[in-house]
Tab-separated table of C-alpha atoms and ligand atoms in Angstrom:
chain	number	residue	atom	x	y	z
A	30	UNK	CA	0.000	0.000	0.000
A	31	UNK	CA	1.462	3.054	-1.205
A	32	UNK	CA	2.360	6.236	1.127
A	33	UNK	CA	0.116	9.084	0.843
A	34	UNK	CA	1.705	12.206	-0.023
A	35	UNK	CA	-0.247	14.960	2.549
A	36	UNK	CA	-0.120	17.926	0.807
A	37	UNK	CA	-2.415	19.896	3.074
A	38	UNK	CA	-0.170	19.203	6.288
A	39	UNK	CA	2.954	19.565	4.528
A	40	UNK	CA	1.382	23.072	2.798
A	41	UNK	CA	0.708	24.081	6.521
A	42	UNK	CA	4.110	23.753	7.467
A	43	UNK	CA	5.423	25.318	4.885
A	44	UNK	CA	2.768	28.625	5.647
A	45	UNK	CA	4.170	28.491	8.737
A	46	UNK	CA	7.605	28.560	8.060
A	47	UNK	CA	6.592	31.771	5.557
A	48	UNK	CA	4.495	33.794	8.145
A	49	UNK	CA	7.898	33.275	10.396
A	50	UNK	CA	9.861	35.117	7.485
A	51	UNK	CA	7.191	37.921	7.164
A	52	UNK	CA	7.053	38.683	10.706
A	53	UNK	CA	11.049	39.025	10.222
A	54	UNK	CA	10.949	40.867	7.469
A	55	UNK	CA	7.912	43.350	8.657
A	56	UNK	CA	10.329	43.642	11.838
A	57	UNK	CA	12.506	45.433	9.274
A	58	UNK	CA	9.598	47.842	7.374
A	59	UNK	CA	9.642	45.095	4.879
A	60	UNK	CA	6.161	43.476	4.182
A	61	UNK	CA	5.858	41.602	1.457
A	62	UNK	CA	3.130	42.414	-0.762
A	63	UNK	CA	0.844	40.886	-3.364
A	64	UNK	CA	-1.219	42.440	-5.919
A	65	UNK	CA	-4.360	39.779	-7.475
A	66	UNK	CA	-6.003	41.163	-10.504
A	67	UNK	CA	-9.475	40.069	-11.312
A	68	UNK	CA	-11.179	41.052	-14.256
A	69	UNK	CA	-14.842	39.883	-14.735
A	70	UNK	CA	-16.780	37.815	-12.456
A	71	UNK	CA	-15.932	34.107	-13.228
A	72	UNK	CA	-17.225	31.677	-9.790
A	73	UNK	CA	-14.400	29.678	-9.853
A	74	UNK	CA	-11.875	32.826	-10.209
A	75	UNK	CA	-13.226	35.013	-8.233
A	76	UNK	CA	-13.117	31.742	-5.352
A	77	UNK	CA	-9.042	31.254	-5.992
A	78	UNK	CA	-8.632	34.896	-5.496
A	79	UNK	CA	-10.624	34.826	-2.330
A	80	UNK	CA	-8.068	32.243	-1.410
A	81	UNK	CA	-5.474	33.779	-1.766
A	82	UNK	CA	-6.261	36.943	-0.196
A	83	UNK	CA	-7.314	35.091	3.041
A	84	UNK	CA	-3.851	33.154	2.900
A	85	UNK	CA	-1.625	36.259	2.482
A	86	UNK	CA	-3.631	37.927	5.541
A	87	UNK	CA	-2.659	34.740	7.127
A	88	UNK	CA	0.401	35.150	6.364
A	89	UNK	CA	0.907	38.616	7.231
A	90	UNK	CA	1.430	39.394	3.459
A	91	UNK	CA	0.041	43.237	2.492
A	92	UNK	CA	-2.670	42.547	-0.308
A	93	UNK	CA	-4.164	44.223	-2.952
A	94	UNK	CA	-6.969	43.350	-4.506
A	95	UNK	CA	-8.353	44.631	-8.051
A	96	UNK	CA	-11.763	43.648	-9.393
A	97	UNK	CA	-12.096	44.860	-12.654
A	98	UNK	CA	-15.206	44.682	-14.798
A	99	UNK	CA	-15.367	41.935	-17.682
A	100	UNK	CA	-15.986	44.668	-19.868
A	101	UNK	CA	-12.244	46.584	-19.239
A	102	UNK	CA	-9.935	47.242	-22.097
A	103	UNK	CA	-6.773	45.677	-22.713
A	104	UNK	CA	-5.306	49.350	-22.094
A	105	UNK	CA	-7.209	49.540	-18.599
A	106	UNK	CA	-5.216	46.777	-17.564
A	107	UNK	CA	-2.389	47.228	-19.255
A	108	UNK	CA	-2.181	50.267	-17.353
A	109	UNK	CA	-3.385	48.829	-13.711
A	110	UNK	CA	-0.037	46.835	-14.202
A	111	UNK	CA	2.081	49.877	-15.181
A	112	UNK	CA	0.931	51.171	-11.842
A	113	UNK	CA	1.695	48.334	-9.869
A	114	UNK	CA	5.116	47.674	-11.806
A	115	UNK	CA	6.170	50.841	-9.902
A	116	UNK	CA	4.440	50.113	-6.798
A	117	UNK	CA	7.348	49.852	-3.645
A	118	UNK	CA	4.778	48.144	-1.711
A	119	UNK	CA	4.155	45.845	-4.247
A	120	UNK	CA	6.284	42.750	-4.663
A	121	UNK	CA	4.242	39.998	-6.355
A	122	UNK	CA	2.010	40.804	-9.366
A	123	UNK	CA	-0.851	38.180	-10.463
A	124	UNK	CA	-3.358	38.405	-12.823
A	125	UNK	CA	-6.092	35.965	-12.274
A	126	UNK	CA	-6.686	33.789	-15.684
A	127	UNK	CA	-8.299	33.509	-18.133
A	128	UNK	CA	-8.927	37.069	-19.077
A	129	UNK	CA	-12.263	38.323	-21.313
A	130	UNK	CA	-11.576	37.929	-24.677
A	131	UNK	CA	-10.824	41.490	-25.796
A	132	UNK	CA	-8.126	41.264	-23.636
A	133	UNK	CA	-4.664	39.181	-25.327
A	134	UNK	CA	-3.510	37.451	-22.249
A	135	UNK	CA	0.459	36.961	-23.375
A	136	UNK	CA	0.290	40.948	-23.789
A	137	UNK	CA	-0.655	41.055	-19.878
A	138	UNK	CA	1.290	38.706	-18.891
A	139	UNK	CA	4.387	40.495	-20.650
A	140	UNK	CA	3.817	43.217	-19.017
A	141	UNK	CA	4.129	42.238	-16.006
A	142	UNK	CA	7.735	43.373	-14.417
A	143	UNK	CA	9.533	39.708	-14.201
A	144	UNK	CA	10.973	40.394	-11.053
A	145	UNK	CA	7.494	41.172	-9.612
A	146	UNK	CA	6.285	37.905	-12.101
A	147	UNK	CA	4.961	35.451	-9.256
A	148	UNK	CA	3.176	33.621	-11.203
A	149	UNK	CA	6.565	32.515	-13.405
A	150	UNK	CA	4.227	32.981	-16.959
A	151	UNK	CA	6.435	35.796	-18.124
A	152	UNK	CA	8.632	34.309	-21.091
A	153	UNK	CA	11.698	35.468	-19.358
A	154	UNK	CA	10.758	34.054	-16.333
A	155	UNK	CA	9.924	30.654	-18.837
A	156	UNK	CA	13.075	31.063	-20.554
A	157	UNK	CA	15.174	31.424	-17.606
A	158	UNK	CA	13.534	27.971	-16.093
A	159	UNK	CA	14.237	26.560	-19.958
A	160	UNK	CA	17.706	27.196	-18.887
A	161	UNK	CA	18.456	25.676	-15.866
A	162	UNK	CA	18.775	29.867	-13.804
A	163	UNK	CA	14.825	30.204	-12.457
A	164	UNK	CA	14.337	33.228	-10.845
A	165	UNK	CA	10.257	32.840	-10.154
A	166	UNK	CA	9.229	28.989	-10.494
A	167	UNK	CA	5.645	28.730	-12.051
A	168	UNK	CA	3.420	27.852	-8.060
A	169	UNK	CA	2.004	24.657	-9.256
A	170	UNK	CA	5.284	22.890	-10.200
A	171	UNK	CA	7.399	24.190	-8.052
A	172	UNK	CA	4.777	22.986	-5.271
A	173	UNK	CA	5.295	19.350	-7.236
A	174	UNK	CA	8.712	19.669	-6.678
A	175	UNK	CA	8.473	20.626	-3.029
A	176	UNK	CA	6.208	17.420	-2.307
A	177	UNK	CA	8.984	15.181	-4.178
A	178	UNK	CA	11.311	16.863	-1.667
A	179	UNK	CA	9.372	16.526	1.217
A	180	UNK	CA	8.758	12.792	0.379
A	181	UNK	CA	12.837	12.306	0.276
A	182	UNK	CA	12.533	11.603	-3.949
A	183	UNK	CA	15.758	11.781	-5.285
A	184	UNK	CA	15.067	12.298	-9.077
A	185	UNK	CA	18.829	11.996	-10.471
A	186	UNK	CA	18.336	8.924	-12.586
A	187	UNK	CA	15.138	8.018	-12.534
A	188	UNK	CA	12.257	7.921	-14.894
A	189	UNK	CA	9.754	10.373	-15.152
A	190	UNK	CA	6.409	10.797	-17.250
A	191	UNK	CA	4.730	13.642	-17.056
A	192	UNK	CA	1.397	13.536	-18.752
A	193	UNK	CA	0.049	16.969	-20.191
A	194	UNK	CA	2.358	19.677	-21.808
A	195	UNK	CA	0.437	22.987	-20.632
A	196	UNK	CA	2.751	25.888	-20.159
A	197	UNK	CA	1.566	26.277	-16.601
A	198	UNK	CA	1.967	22.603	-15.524
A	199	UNK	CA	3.412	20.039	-17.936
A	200	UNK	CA	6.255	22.115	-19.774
A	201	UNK	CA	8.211	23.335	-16.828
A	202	UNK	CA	7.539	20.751	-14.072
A	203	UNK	CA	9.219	18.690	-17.305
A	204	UNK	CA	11.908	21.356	-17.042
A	205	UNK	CA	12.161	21.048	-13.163
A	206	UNK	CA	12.823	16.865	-13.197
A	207	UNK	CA	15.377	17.787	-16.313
A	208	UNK	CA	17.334	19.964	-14.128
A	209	UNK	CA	17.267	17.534	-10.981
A	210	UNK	CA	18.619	14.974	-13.745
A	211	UNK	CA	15.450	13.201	-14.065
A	212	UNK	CA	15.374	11.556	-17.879
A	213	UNK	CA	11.711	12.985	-18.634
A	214	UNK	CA	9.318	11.647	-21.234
A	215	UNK	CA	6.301	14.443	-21.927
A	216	UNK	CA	3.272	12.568	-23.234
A	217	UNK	CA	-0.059	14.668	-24.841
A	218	UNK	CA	-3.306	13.739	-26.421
A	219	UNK	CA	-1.156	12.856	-29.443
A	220	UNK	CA	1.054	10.661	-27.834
A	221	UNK	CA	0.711	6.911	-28.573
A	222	UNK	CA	0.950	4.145	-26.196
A	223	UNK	CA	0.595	5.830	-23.087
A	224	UNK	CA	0.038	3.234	-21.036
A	225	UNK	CA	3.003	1.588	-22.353
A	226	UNK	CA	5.015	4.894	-21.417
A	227	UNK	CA	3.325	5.126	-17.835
A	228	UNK	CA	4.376	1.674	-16.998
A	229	UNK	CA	8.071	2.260	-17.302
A	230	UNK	CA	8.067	5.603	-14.719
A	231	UNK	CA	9.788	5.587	-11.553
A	232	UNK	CA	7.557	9.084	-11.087
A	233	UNK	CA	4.238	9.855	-12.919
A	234	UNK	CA	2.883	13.493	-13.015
A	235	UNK	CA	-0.237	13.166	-14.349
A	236	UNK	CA	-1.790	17.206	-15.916
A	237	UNK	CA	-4.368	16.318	-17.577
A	238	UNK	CA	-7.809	17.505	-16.669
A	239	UNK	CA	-9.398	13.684	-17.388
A	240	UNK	CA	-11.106	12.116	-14.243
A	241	UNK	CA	-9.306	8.751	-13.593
A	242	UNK	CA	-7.822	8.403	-17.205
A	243	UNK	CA	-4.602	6.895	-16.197
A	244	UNK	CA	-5.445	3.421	-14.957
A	245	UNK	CA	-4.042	1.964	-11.719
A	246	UNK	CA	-2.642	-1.480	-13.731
A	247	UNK	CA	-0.545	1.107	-15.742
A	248	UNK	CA	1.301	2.024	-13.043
A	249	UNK	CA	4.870	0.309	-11.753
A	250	UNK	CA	4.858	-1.809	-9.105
A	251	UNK	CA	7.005	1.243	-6.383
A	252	UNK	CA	6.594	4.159	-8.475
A	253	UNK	CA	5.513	7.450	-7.172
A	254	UNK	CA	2.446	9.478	-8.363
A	255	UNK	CA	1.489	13.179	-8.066
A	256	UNK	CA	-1.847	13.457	-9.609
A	257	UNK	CA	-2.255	17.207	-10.603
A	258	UNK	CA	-5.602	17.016	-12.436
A	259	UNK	CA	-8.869	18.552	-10.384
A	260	UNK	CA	-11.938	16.839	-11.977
A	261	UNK	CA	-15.628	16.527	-10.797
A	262	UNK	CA	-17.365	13.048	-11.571
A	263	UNK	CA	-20.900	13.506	-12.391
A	264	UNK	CA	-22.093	12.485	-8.894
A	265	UNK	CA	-20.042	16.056	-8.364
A	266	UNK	CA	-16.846	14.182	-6.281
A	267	UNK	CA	-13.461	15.795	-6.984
A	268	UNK	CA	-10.889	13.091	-8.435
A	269	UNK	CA	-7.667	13.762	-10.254
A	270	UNK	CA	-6.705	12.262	-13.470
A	271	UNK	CA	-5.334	9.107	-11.965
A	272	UNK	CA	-7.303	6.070	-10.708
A	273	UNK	CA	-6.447	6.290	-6.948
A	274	UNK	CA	-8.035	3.470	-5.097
A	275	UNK	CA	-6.376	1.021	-7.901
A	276	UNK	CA	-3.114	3.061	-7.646
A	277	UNK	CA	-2.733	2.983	-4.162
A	278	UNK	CA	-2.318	-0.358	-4.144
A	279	UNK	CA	1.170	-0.379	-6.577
A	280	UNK	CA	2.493	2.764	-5.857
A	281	UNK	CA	5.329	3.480	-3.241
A	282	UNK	CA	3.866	7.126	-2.832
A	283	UNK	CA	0.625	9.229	-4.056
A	284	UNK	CA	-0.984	12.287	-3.557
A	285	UNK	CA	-4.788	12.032	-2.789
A	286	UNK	CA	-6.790	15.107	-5.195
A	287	UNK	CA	-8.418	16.984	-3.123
A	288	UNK	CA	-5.331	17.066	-0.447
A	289	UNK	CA	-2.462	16.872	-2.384
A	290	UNK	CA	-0.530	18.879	-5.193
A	291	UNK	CA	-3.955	21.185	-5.113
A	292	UNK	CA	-3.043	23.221	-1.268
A	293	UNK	CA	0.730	23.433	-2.690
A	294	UNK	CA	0.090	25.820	-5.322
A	295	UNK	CA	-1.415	28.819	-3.208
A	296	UNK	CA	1.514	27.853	-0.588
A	297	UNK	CA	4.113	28.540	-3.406
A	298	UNK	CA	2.235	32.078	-4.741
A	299	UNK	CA	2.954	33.097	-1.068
A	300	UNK	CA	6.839	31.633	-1.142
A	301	UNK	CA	7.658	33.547	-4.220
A	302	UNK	CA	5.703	36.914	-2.615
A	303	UNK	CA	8.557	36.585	0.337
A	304	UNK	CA	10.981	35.720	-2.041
A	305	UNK	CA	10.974	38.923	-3.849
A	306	UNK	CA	10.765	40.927	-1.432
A	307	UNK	CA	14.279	39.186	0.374
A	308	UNK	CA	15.556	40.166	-3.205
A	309	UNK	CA	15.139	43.728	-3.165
A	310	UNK	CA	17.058	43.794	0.228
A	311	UNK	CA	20.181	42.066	-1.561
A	312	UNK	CA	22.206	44.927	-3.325
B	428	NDP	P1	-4.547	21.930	-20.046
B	428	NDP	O1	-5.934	21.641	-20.526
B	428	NDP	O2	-3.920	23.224	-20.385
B	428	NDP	O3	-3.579	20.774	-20.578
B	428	NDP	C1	-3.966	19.432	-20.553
B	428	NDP	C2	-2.894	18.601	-21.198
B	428	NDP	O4	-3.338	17.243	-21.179
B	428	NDP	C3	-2.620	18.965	-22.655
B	428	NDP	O5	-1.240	19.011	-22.889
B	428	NDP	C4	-3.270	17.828	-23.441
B	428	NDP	O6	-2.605	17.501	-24.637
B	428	NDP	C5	-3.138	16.678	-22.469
B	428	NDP	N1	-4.137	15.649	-22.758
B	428	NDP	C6	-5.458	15.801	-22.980
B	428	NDP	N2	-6.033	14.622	-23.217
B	428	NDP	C7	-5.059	13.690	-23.137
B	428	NDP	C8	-5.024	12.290	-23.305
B	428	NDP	N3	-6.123	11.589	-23.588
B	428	NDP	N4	-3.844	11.660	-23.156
B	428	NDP	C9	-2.721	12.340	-22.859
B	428	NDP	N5	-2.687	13.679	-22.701
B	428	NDP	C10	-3.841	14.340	-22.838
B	428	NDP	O7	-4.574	21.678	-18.488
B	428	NDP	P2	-3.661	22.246	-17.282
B	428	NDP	O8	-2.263	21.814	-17.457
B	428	NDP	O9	-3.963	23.661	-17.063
B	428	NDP	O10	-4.314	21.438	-16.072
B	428	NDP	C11	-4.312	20.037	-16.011
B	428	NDP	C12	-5.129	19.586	-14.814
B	428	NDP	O11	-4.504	20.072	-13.645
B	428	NDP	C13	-6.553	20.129	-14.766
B	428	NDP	O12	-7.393	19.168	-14.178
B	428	NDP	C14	-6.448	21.333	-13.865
B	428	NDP	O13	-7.669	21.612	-13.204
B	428	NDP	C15	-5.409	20.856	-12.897
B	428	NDP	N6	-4.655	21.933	-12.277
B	428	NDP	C16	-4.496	21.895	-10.926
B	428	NDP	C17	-3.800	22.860	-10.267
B	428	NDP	C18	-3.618	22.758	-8.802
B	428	NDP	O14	-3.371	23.740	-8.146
B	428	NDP	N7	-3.703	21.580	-8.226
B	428	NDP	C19	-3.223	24.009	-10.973
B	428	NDP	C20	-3.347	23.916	-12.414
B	428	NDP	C21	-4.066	22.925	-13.017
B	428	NDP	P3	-2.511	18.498	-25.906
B	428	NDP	O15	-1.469	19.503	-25.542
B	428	NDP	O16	-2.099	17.619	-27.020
B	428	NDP	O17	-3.871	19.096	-26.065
C-alpha cells in the first residue's frame, strides 16, 4: 500500500515557516506584498482569489486586490499593471486567468515586471527555467517539486512521465525533473501508447484535466504518483486524473486530489511573494 503524499499538512508547514519570514521581514519595514487582478466575475476565479487573499492575511502578506469589470480594455489593464510595476509596496504581481476575450492574455502577462512575475508565466521568467537559472518557479510545479522533496525523492536517474504539456503545468515541471537529472518523457493527447510509457516511470505526473484516465494497472509496481488534475465526476466528487483506489495499491507514494498537489500551489504564490521581497534587500 502506497504512502500518501499529505499535501495539506505539509502546505501548513510550509505557511508556517513563511508567516515566520514575514514577521522578520515586517520587523525590518519590509512586508511583502501581493497584488491579485481580477477582471470579470468568473465563480471559480473570483473563489481562488478569495483564497489567496485570506492566505496572504494569514500570512501577514500586504494585499491588494483589483476587481475589474469583464468589460475593461486591454489598455485599462495594461495600465493597472504599469501602476503596480512601480508600486514599492508591491512585490508579487498576479493576474487571475483567463482574461475576457478582448483582452490578449500573453500581452498582460508580458507586461508584467519579471521580477514582480509570481506567477513565473512571463517568457523570461519561462526562458530562464528553460535554462536551468529560475528566478520565479511557475506555483504549481514548483509545489510538485516541493512534495517530491518533502517525500525524500531523489530524481537523479530516474524515470519520469509527465502527462500533459500545458505551459503552466506540464512544460516546466518537465523542465524542473530535467534539471534535478530526471530523464523525462512528456506525453499529450497525441502521444501513442501511453500506457506503455506510464508503466516504465519511476515518477508519474499526471496534468491532464481527465477524471481517472490513467489506470491503476498502468502504473509500476514502487513508483511514485502526483496526480495534478482537479476533476468533478458527475455524482459532483473531486478526483484527479489518476485512478487512486487502484493506484494505491502499486504505488510506493501518491498524492490524494483533493489534499495533495492542489493546497501546494497557493503555498508557493505566497513563497515567491517573500521571495521577492528578500531580493530587493540584496544589493
Ligand atoms: P490543459 O488543458 O492546459 O492541458 C492538458 C494537457 O493534457 C494537454 O497538454 C493535453 O494535450 C493533455 N491531454 C489531454 N487529453 C489527453 C489524453 N487523452 N492523453 C494524454 N494527454 C492528454 O490543463 P492544465 O495543465 O492547465 O491542467 C491540467 C489539470 O490540472 C486540470 O485538471 C487542472 O484543473 C489541474 N490543475 C491543478 C492545479 C492545482 O493547483 N492543483 C493548478 C493547475 C491545473 P494536448 O497539448 O495535445 O492538447
Amino acid at each position: 500500500m502506497a504512502t500518501i503524499i499529505d499535501g495539506k499538512a505539509i502546505s501548513e508547514r510550509l505557511r508556517e515557516t513563511i508567516a515566520a519570514d514575514v514577521v522578520a521581514l515586517a520587523e525590518r519595514g519590509m512586508t511583502p506584498g501581493l497584488a491579485v487582478v481580477l477582471v470579470g466575475d468568473d465563480p471559480a476565479s473570483r473563489t481562488y482569489v478569495t483564497m489567496k487573499e485570506k492566505a496572504c492575511q494569514k500570512a501577514g502578506i500586504y494585499s491588494q486586490e483589483h476587481k475589474l469589470a469583464e468589460t475593461t480594455s486591454e489598455a485599462e489593464l495594461l495600465a493597472l499593471i504599469d501602476r503596480l510595476n512601480r508600486d514599492e509596496r508591491i512585490d508579487g504581481i498576479l493576474v487571475q486567468l483567463p482574461l475576457p476575450k478582448q483582452i490578449d492574455t500573453s500581452r498582460v502577462i508580458e507586461t508584467i515586471d519579471p521580477h514582480k512575475d509570481v506567477d513565473g508565466f512571463h517568457p523570461y521568467n519561462f526562458g530562464r527555467l528553460a535554462a536551468g537559472n529560475p528566478l520565479f518557479q511557475p506555483c504549481t510545479p514548483y509545489g510538485i517539486m516541493k512534495l517530491l522533496d518533502e517525500t525524500g525523492v531523489d530524481l537523479t536517474g530516474k524515470e519520469v512521465v509527465v502527462v500533459g504539456r500545458s505551459n503552466i503545468v506540464g512544460k516546466p515541471v518537465a523542465l524542473m525533473c530535467l534539471a534535478r537529472h530526471a530523464t523525462v518523457t512528456i506525453c499529450h493527447s497525441r502521444t501513442r501508447e501511453l500506457a506503455k510509457r506510464v508503466a516504465q516511470a519511476d515518477v508519474v505526473i499526471a496534468a491532464v484535466g481527465k477524471a481517472e484516465m490513467i489506470k491503476g494497472y498502468w502504473i509500476k509496481e514502487g513508483a511514485v504518483v502526483i496526480d495534478v488534475g482537479i476533476n468533478r465526476t458527475e455524482g459532483k466528487k473531486l478526483v484527479g486524473d489518476v485512478d487512486f483506489e487502484a493506484a494505491l495499491c502499486r504505488a510506493s507514494a501518491i498524492t490524494p486530489v483533493p489534499g495533495g498537489v492542489g493546497p501546494m500551489t497557493i503555498t508557493m504564490l505566497l513563497a515567491n511573494t517573500v521571495e521577492s521581497r528578500k531580493r530587493r534587500l540584496q544589493p
